[in-house]
XYZ file of C-alpha atoms in Angstrom:
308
model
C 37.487 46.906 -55.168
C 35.164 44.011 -55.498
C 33.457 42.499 -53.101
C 35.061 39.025 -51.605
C 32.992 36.259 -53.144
C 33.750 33.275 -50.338
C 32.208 34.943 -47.199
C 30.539 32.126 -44.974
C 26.238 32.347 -44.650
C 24.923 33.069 -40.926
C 24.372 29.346 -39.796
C 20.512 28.348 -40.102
C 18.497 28.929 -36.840
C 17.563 25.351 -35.507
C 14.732 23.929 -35.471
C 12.953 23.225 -31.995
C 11.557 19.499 -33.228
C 14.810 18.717 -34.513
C 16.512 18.904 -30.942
C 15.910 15.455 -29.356
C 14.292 15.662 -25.975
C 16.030 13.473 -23.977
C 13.963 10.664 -22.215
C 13.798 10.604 -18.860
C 15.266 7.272 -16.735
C 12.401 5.058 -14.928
C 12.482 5.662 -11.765
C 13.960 2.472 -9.221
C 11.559 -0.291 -9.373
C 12.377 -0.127 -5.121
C 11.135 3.367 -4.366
C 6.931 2.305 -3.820
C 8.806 -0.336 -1.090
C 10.596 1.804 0.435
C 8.009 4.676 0.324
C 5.270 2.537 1.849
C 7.873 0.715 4.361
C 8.473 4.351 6.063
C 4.887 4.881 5.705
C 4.008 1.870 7.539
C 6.540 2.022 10.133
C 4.968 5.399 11.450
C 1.281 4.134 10.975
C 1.754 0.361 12.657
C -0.060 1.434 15.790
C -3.259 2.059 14.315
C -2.479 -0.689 11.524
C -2.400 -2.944 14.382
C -5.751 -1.766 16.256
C -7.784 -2.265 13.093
C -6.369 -6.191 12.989
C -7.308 -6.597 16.235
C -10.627 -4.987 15.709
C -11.487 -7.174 12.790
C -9.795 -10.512 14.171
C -11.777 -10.089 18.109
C -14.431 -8.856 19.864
C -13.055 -5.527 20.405
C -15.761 -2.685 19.972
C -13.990 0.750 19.891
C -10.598 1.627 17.987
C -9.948 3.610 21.769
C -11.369 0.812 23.788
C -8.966 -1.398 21.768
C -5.783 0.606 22.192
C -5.710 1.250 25.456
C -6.155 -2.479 26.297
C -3.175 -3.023 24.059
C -1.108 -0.371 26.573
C -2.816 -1.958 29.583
C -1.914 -5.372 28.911
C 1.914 -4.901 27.072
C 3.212 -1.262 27.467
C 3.234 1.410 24.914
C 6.043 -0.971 23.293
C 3.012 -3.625 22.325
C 1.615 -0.444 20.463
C 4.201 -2.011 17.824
C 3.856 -5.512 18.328
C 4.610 -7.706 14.617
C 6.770 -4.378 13.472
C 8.845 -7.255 11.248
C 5.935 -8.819 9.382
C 4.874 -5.025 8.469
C 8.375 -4.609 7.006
C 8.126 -8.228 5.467
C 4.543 -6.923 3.719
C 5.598 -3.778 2.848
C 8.785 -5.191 0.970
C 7.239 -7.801 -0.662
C 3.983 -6.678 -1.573
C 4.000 -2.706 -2.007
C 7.098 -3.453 -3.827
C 6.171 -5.704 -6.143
C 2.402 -3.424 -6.630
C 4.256 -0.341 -7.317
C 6.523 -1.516 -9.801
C 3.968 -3.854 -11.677
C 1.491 -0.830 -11.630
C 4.129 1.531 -13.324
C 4.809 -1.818 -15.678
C 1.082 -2.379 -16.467
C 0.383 1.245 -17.391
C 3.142 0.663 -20.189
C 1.566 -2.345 -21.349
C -1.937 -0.927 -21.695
C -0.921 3.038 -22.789
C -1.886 4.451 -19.740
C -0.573 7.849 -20.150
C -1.042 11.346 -19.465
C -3.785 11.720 -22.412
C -5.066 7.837 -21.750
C -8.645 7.529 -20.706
C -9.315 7.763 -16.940
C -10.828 3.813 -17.125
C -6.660 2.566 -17.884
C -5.634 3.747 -14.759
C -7.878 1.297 -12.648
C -7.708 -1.192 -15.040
C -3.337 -1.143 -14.573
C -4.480 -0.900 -10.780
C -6.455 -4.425 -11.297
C -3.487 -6.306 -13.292
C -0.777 -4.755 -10.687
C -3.003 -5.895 -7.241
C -3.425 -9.397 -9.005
C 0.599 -9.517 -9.301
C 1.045 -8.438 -5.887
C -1.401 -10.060 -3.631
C 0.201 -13.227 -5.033
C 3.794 -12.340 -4.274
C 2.915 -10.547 -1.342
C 0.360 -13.833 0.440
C 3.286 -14.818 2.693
C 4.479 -11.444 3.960
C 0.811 -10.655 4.412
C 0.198 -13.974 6.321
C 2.980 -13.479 8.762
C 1.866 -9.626 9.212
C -1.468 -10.007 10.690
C -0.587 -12.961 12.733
C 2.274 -11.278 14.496
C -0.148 -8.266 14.749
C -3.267 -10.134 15.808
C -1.875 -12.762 18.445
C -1.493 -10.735 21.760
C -5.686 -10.442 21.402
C -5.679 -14.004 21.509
C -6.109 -15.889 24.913
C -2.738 -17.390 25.407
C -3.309 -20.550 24.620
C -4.053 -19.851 21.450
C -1.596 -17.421 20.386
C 1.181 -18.614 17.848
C 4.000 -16.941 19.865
C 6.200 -15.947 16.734
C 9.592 -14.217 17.574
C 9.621 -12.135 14.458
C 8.681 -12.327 10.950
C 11.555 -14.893 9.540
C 10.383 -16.789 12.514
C 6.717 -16.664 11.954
C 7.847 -17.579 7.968
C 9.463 -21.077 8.989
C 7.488 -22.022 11.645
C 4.268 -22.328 9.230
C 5.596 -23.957 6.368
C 7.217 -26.574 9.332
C 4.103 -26.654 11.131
C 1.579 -26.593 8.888
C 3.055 -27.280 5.942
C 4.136 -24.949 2.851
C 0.385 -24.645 1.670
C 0.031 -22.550 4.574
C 1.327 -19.610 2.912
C -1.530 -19.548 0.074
C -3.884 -19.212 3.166
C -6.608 -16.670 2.370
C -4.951 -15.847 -0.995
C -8.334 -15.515 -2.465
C -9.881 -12.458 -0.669
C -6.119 -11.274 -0.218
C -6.135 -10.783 -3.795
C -9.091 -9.830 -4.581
C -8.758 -6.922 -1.858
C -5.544 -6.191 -3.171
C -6.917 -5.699 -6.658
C -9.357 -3.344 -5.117
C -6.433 -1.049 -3.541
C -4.524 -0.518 -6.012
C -7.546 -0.057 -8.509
C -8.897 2.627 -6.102
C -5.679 4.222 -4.179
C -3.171 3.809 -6.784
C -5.427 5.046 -9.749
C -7.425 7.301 -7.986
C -4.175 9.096 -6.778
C -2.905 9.405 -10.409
C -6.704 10.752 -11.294
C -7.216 13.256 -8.736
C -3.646 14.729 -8.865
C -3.830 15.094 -12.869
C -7.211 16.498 -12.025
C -5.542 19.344 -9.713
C -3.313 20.104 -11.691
C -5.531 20.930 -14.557
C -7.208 23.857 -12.105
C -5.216 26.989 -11.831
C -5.234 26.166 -7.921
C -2.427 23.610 -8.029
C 0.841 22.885 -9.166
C 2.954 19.731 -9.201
C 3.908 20.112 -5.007
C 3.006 18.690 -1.872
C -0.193 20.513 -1.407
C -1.256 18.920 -5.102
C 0.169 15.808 -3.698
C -1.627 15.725 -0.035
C -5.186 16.526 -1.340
C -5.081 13.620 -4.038
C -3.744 11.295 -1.669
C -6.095 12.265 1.334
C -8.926 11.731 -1.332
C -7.554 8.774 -2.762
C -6.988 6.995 0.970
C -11.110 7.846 1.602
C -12.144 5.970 -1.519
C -9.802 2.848 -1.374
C -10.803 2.642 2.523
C -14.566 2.380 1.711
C -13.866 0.216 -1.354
C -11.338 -2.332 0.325
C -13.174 -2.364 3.759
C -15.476 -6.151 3.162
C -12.286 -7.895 1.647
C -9.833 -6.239 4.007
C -11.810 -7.456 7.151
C -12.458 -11.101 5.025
C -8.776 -11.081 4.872
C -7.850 -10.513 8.320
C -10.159 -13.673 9.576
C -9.599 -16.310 7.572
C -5.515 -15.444 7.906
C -6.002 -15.318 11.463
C -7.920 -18.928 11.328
C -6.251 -22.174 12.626
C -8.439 -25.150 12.623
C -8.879 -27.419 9.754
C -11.816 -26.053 7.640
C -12.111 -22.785 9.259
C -10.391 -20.932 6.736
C -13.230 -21.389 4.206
C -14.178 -17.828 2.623
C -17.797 -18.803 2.647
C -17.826 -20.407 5.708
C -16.540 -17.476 7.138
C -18.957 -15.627 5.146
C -21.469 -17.663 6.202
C -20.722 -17.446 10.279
C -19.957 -13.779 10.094
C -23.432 -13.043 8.248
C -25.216 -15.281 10.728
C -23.887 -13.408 13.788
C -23.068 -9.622 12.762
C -25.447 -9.482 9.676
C -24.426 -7.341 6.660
C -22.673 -4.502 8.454
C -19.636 -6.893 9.838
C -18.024 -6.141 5.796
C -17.551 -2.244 7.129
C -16.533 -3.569 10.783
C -13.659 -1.419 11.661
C -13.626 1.096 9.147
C -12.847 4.053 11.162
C -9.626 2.854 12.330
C -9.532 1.445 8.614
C -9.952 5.359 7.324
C -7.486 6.211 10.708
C -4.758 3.949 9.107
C -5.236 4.033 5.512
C -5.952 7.613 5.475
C -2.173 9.264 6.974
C -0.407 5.602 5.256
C -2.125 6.551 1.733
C -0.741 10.578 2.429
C 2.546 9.619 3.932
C 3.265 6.695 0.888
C 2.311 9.345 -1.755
C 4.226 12.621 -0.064
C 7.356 10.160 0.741
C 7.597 8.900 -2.665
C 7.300 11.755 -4.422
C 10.357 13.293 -2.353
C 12.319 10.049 -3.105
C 11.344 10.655 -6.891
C 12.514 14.097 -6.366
C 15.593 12.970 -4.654
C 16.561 10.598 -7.497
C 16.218 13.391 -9.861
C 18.505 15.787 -7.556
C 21.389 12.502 -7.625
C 21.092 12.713 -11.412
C 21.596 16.176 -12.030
C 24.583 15.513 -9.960
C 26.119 12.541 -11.661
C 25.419 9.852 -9.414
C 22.281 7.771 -9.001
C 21.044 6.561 -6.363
């Protein structure tokens, strides 16, 4: 009996590079808003004691918060909550999503240089210290009126409030006030906290210490908050007094420069960094370790057909 002629070959094993690996889906564009919004929220308190710091004569971050309790309850512990939420969802928003855009644009990936990162960190805080002028505006002078005397104070109900009542009062160039160092200090964040996050957590990971989990995720953000603290601190206190600056001419950069060198010397640039570092520090950990969990999250909705 001969042997059949027309039996079917064993199918051909397939090749590993010919399966297609599926690209993943960006993340929302939302999710750096929203992470930093929570973030905020918890941190406003001490947010709002380093404002005060920089905008008054207050000496101590301790000193400063319990004559916020003294004078309006633990409630004025959260005084200008709605212009943090107003910053947080224009600006963060928009830095988050144009840093994850500009690291496209330049090729700012896993095997990039280390020198892309800050550089998408530059072209992202120039984006969103634009966008974000208004929100951050409003913000510090909801935050920074009840150390005012009261006849000075602007007396804003909320943040939609605060938004109408300058561009009525003052006219709509009043929302480009102190865009200069605004920018300029945002370009320095997100060059320092956004890249240096990306750096020091791809470092970790490289060391057989860490994997991709919170613990990676705290220790590059708590060293990431330290360095954009110390490198934002002379724009970030800039910021907060020319925003917080009402008479014609006094919101000059370098007459405010000029004043502030005359009376405090050199050292009023770090003025307030230790309730800077207090702030910055637990809002850099909390943005990072909350957005990585809503990353996660949106991953979890995938696998389960519905996105979030």
């Amino acid at each position: 009996m001969s042997a059949p002629t027309n039996v079917a070959a064993p199918p051909l094993p397939i090749s590993e590079k010919a399966v297609a690996t599926p690209k993943k889906k960006p993340y929302p564009f939302w999710l750096g808003g929203v992470a930093a919004t929570i973030a905020a929220s918890i941190t406003h308190p001490l947010d709002l004691t380093k404002v005060r710091l920089q905008a008054s004569g207050d000496k101590r971050m301790v000193e400063s918060i319990k004559k916020t309790v003294r004078t309006a309850g633990v409630r004025g512990l959260f005084d200008g909550i709605t212009g943090t939420w107003m910053r947080q969802m224009s600006y963060s928003l928009c830095r988050f999503w144009a840093y994850d855009e500009s690291k496209k644009i330049i090729g700012a990936g896993p095997n990039a240089p280390a020198w892309k990162l800050p550089v998408a960190g530059c072209m992202a805080g120039g984006i969103a210290g634009i966008i974000g002028n208004p929100g951050e505006i409003v913000m510090v002078r909801l935050q920074g009126d009840f150390a005012k005397p009261p006849e000075k104070r602007f007396n804003y109900k909320h943040c939609f409030d605060a938004l109408f009542r300058m561009v009525r009062e003052e006219g709509a160039s009043s929302l480009t006030r102190g865009m200069a160092p605004n920018v300029f200090r945002a370009i320095l964040m997100n060059a320092s906290q956004l890249a240096s996050y990306d750096f020091f957590k791809a470092e970790l990971l490289k060391t057989r210490f860490f994997k991709d989990d919170i613990y990676c995720h705290f220790t590059a953000s708590f060293a990431a908050g330290t360095v954009a603290t110390t490198v934002c601190s002379p724009a970030d206190v800039l910021k907060s007094r020319i925003m917080n600056a009402s008479g014609p001419g006094s919101s000059s950069t370098l007459k405010v420069i000029r004043h502030s060198m005359q009376t405090e010397g050199p050292a009023f640039m770090f003025k307030g960094w230790l309730p800077a570092w207090s702030r910055l520090q637990p809002t850099t950990i909390l943005i990072f370790l909350t957005l990585e969990q809503l990353k996660n999250l949106v991953d979890w909705s995938r696998t389960r057909g519905f996105a979030l």
